[in-house]
Coordinates of C-alpha atoms and ligand atoms in Angstrom, one line a residue:
M11 CA 18.7 -22.6 8.9
S12 CA 16.1 -22.0 11.3
E13 CA 12.8 -24.0 10.9
W14 CA 10.3 -21.2 10.3
Q15 CA 12.0 -19.9 7.1
S16 CA 12.1 -23.4 5.5
T17 CA 8.5 -23.9 6.3
V18 CA 7.6 -20.6 4.6
G19 CA 9.8 -21.5 1.7
R20 CA 8.0 -24.9 1.4
L21 CA 4.5 -23.6 1.8
I22 CA 5.2 -21.0 -1.0
E23 CA 6.8 -23.6 -3.1
E24 CA 4.0 -26.2 -2.8
A25 CA 1.1 -23.7 -2.9
E26 CA -1.1 -23.7 -6.2
A27 CA -1.9 -20.1 -5.5
V28 CA -0.3 -17.3 -3.3
V29 CA -2.5 -14.3 -2.2
V30 CA -0.3 -11.6 -0.7
G31 CA -1.8 -8.9 1.5
A32 CA 0.4 -6.1 2.2
G33 CA 0.0 -3.2 4.7
S34 CA 1.9 -0.1 5.7
G35 CA 4.5 -2.2 7.6
M36 CA 5.7 -3.5 4.3
S37 CA 6.7 -0.2 3.0
A38 CA 8.0 1.0 6.5
A39 CA 10.3 -2.1 6.2
A40 CA 11.3 -0.8 2.8
G41 CA 12.5 2.4 4.5
L42 CA 9.4 4.4 3.6
T43 CA 8.8 5.4 7.2
Y44 CA 6.3 8.2 8.1
T45 CA 8.0 9.4 11.3
G46 CA 11.4 9.9 13.0
R47 CA 14.5 11.3 11.1
R48 CA 13.0 10.8 7.6
F49 CA 10.0 12.9 8.4
R50 CA 12.2 15.5 10.2
E51 CA 14.7 15.7 7.2
K52 CA 12.1 16.1 4.7
F53 CA 9.5 18.4 6.5
G54 CA 11.6 20.6 9.0
D55 CA 9.8 23.6 7.9
F56 CA 6.4 22.4 8.0
I57 CA 7.2 20.9 11.4
E58 CA 8.5 24.3 12.6
H59 CA 5.5 26.1 11.4
Y60 CA 2.7 23.6 12.0
G61 CA 4.0 21.4 14.8
M62 CA 3.4 18.3 12.9
T63 CA 4.7 15.0 14.2
D64 CA 4.7 12.6 11.5
M65 CA 3.4 12.2 7.8
Y66 CA 0.5 10.2 8.7
S67 CA -1.3 12.7 10.9
A68 CA 0.1 15.6 8.8
G69 CA -2.1 14.3 6.0
F70 CA -5.2 15.1 8.0
Y71 CA -4.1 18.8 8.8
P72 CA -6.9 21.2 7.9
F73 CA -4.8 23.7 5.7
P74 CA -6.7 26.9 5.5
T75 CA -6.0 27.3 1.7
Q76 CA -5.3 25.1 -1.4
E77 CA -1.9 26.9 -1.8
E78 CA -0.8 25.7 1.6
K79 CA -2.4 22.3 1.3
W80 CA -0.7 21.5 -1.8
A81 CA 2.7 22.8 -0.7
Y82 CA 2.3 20.0 1.9
W83 CA 0.8 17.3 0.0
S84 CA 3.0 17.8 -3.3
R85 CA 6.2 17.0 -1.2
H86 CA 4.5 14.3 0.6
I87 CA 3.6 12.5 -2.7
Y88 CA 7.0 13.2 -4.2
C89 CA 8.7 11.9 -1.2
N90 CA 6.8 8.6 -1.1
R91 CA 5.9 8.1 -4.7
Y92 CA 8.2 9.8 -7.2
D93 CA 11.5 10.4 -5.4
V94 CA 11.9 6.8 -4.4
Q95 CA 12.9 3.3 -5.7
A96 CA 11.6 0.0 -5.2
G97 CA 12.4 -1.1 -1.5
K98 CA 14.2 -4.4 -0.8
P99 CA 11.4 -6.3 0.6
Y100 CA 9.4 -5.6 -2.3
L101 CA 12.2 -6.9 -4.5
D102 CA 12.6 -9.8 -2.4
L103 CA 9.1 -10.7 -2.5
Y104 CA 9.1 -10.4 -6.4
Q105 CA 11.7 -12.9 -6.6
L106 CA 9.8 -15.3 -4.4
V107 CA 6.5 -15.2 -6.1
K108 CA 7.3 -14.1 -9.7
D109 CA 7.2 -17.4 -11.3
R110 CA 4.2 -18.8 -9.4
N111 CA 0.4 -18.4 -9.5
Y112 CA -0.2 -15.1 -7.2
F113 CA -2.2 -12.0 -6.6
I114 CA -1.4 -8.8 -4.6
L115 CA -4.0 -7.2 -2.3
T116 CA -2.6 -4.0 -0.7
T117 CA -3.8 -1.1 1.3
N118 CA -0.5 0.6 0.3
V119 CA -0.8 3.6 -2.0
D120 CA 2.8 4.4 -2.7
H121 CA 3.0 2.3 -5.9
Q122 CA 6.0 0.1 -4.7
F123 CA 4.8 -3.2 -6.1
Q124 CA 4.7 -1.6 -9.8
L125 CA 8.2 -0.1 -9.0
A126 CA 9.3 -3.6 -8.0
G127 CA 8.3 -5.1 -11.2
F128 CA 4.9 -6.7 -10.4
P129 CA 2.6 -6.4 -13.2
E130 CA -0.5 -4.2 -12.9
K131 CA -2.8 -7.1 -13.7
R132 CA -1.7 -8.9 -10.6
I133 CA -2.2 -5.9 -8.2
F134 CA -5.3 -4.7 -6.5
A135 CA -4.3 -1.3 -4.6
A136 CA -7.8 -0.9 -2.8
Q137 CA -6.9 2.4 -0.9
G138 CA -6.0 4.4 -4.1
D139 CA -2.5 5.9 -5.5
Y140 CA -0.5 8.7 -4.5
G141 CA 0.1 9.4 -8.2
M142 CA -3.3 10.1 -9.1
F143 CA -5.6 13.1 -8.6
Q144 CA -9.6 13.0 -8.7
C145 CA -12.4 15.5 -8.3
A146 CA -12.5 16.3 -4.6
K147 CA -16.4 15.9 -4.8
A148 CA -16.1 12.9 -7.2
C149 CA -18.2 14.6 -9.9
H150 CA -17.0 12.2 -12.3
K151 CA -15.3 8.9 -12.1
K152 CA -11.9 9.6 -13.7
L153 CA -8.3 9.9 -12.2
Y154 CA -5.6 12.0 -13.5
E155 CA -1.9 11.2 -13.3
N156 CA -0.1 13.8 -11.4
E157 CA 3.5 13.4 -11.8
K158 CA 4.2 16.8 -13.8
E159 CA 1.9 18.8 -11.4
V160 CA 3.4 17.3 -8.3
R161 CA 7.0 18.0 -9.5
A162 CA 6.1 21.7 -10.4
M163 CA 4.6 22.2 -7.1
V164 CA 7.6 20.8 -5.3
A165 CA 10.0 23.0 -7.4
R166 CA 8.1 26.1 -7.1
Q167 CA 6.8 26.3 -3.5
K168 CA 8.0 29.1 -1.3
N169 CA 7.2 29.8 2.4
L170 CA 4.9 26.7 2.5
R171 CA 2.7 27.7 -0.2
I172 CA 2.6 26.9 -4.0
P173 CA 1.7 29.5 -6.5
S174 CA -2.0 29.9 -7.2
E175 CA -1.8 29.1 -10.8
L176 CA -0.6 25.6 -9.9
V177 CA -3.6 24.7 -7.6
P178 CA -5.1 21.7 -9.4
K179 CA -8.9 22.2 -10.5
C180 CA -11.4 19.7 -11.6
P181 CA -11.7 19.7 -15.4
V182 CA -15.4 19.0 -15.2
C183 CA -17.0 21.1 -12.2
G184 CA -14.0 23.6 -11.7
G185 CA -13.9 22.6 -8.0
D186 CA -11.0 21.4 -6.0
M187 CA -9.1 18.3 -6.6
E188 CA -7.9 15.7 -4.2
V189 CA -5.3 12.8 -4.2
N190 CA -7.0 9.4 -4.9
L191 CA -7.0 8.2 -1.3
R192 CA -9.8 6.4 0.4
C193 CA -10.4 8.9 3.3
D194 CA -14.0 9.9 2.8
R195 CA -17.2 9.0 0.7
Y196 CA -15.7 10.9 -2.3
F197 CA -13.1 8.2 -3.0
V198 CA -13.2 7.4 -6.9
E199 CA -13.1 4.0 -8.1
D200 CA -12.5 4.2 -11.7
E201 CA -12.4 1.4 -14.4
A202 CA -9.0 0.4 -13.6
W203 CA -9.8 0.1 -9.9
E204 CA -12.9 -2.0 -10.8
R205 CA -10.9 -4.2 -13.0
A206 CA -8.4 -4.8 -10.3
C207 CA -11.1 -5.5 -7.7
A208 CA -12.6 -8.0 -10.0
G209 CA -9.1 -9.5 -10.6
Y210 CA -8.6 -10.2 -7.0
T211 CA -12.1 -11.8 -6.3
G212 CA -11.7 -13.7 -9.5
F213 CA -8.4 -15.1 -8.5
I214 CA -9.9 -16.3 -5.1
R215 CA -12.7 -17.8 -6.9
Q216 CA -10.6 -19.6 -9.4
N217 CA -8.6 -21.1 -7.0
R218 CA -11.0 -22.4 -4.5
N219 CA -10.0 -25.8 -3.1
R220 CA -6.6 -25.7 -4.2
R221 CA -3.6 -25.3 -2.0
L222 CA -3.9 -21.7 -1.1
V223 CA -1.3 -19.8 0.8
F224 CA -2.4 -16.2 2.3
L225 CA 0.9 -14.2 3.0
E226 CA 0.2 -11.3 5.1
L227 CA 3.0 -8.8 5.3
G228 CA 2.8 -5.7 7.7
V229 CA -0.9 -5.4 8.1
G230 CA -1.8 -3.5 11.3
M231 CA -5.2 -2.9 13.0
N232 CA -5.8 0.3 11.2
T233 CA -7.9 -1.2 8.4
P234 CA -8.3 -5.0 9.3
G235 CA -11.3 -5.3 7.4
I236 CA -9.6 -5.2 4.1
I237 CA -6.8 -7.7 4.2
K238 CA -6.5 -9.2 7.7
Y239 CA -10.3 -10.5 8.5
P240 CA -11.0 -11.8 5.0
F241 CA -7.6 -13.7 5.0
W242 CA -8.6 -15.2 8.4
Q243 CA -12.2 -16.0 7.1
L244 CA -10.8 -17.4 3.8
T245 CA -8.1 -19.6 5.6
D246 CA -10.8 -21.1 7.8
R247 CA -13.2 -21.8 5.0
E248 CA -10.7 -23.2 2.5
K249 CA -9.9 -26.7 3.2
H250 CA -6.4 -26.2 1.9
G251 CA -5.9 -22.7 3.1
F252 CA -2.9 -21.7 5.0
Y253 CA -2.2 -18.4 6.7
I254 CA 1.2 -16.7 7.2
C255 CA 1.4 -13.6 9.0
I256 CA 4.8 -11.7 9.0
N257 CA 4.7 -8.7 11.3
Q258 CA 7.2 -7.3 13.9
G259 CA 5.2 -7.0 17.1
E260 CA 1.8 -7.9 15.6
A261 CA 2.1 -11.3 14.3
W262 CA -1.1 -13.2 15.6
G263 CA -4.4 -14.7 14.5
P264 CA -7.4 -16.3 15.9
E265 CA -7.6 -19.8 17.6
E266 CA -10.0 -21.3 14.8
I267 CA -7.2 -21.3 12.3
R268 CA -4.3 -22.1 14.6
E269 CA -3.5 -25.5 12.9
K270 CA -3.3 -23.7 9.6
S271 CA -1.3 -20.8 10.3
L272 CA 2.2 -19.5 10.9
Y273 CA 3.3 -16.4 12.8
V274 CA 6.7 -14.8 12.1
N275 CA 7.2 -12.0 14.6
M276 CA 10.2 -10.0 13.1
D277 CA 11.2 -7.2 10.6
I278 CA 9.6 -7.9 7.1
A279 CA 12.8 -6.9 5.3
E280 CA 14.8 -9.4 7.2
A281 CA 12.1 -12.1 7.1
L282 CA 11.7 -12.1 3.4
E283 CA 15.4 -12.0 2.8
A284 CA 15.7 -15.0 5.0
V285 CA 12.9 -16.9 3.1
R286 CA 14.8 -16.0 -0.3
E287 CA 18.0 -17.6 1.0
V288 CA 16.4 -20.9 1.6
M289 CA 14.4 -21.1 -1.9
Ligands
LIG325 ZN1 -15.3 17.8 -10.4

């Protein structure tokens, strides 16, 4: 038994509150990779036509028509949100924290936490959800579940286009719809989003001055302002705060919190499994 996993296990066990922050590395460790073989197998026809290199950049492709855009996007959503099960690192994490006082903050939009059994009231998915549509111009603050629509678009697309009658339209203004992802100023924060956000800030507030563990999983430098920097600041501010960062190749933090931090530079799936074994 190596030392780090016992230390992580002990920190979680002794914590009065655990704040989990999860980024894209967590889902990549669950097998939901956006590049390489998985991308080539699922998007061969799109790659051939558009020269796409990965699912992340493909999401920004300026499709000339809504029919072409939704042919791509419906498959993207289907692959990453509906045609998947909970990944192992999510299930392992659930076992580690389910009987504790915890909250999840995530930039992931793939619903993996819910699939793994985490209750909605303990999750704040700040950047949106693949499973929701919104008005592209945010003319009203409501989100629409899209499973039925997405499945139909996937089933009926041909030659990289969906039939025009399947193009989603805003029920209020009649304009285009968009996936509820934070990528421009039109991102819709509905009541459930506001509630989750308040749940997160309330959790931090209620647990001030307690033994707080900030467990960061797979957060890169893409949007560090949402999880990473706040976790560093909170660890620094909180007398009994402790920061654990698990991230292959990117496990590091500032000098100021060196005495109250632990860095695990390895695959998240392997790391969480190793911690589970000692608990
Ligand atoms: Zn609208």
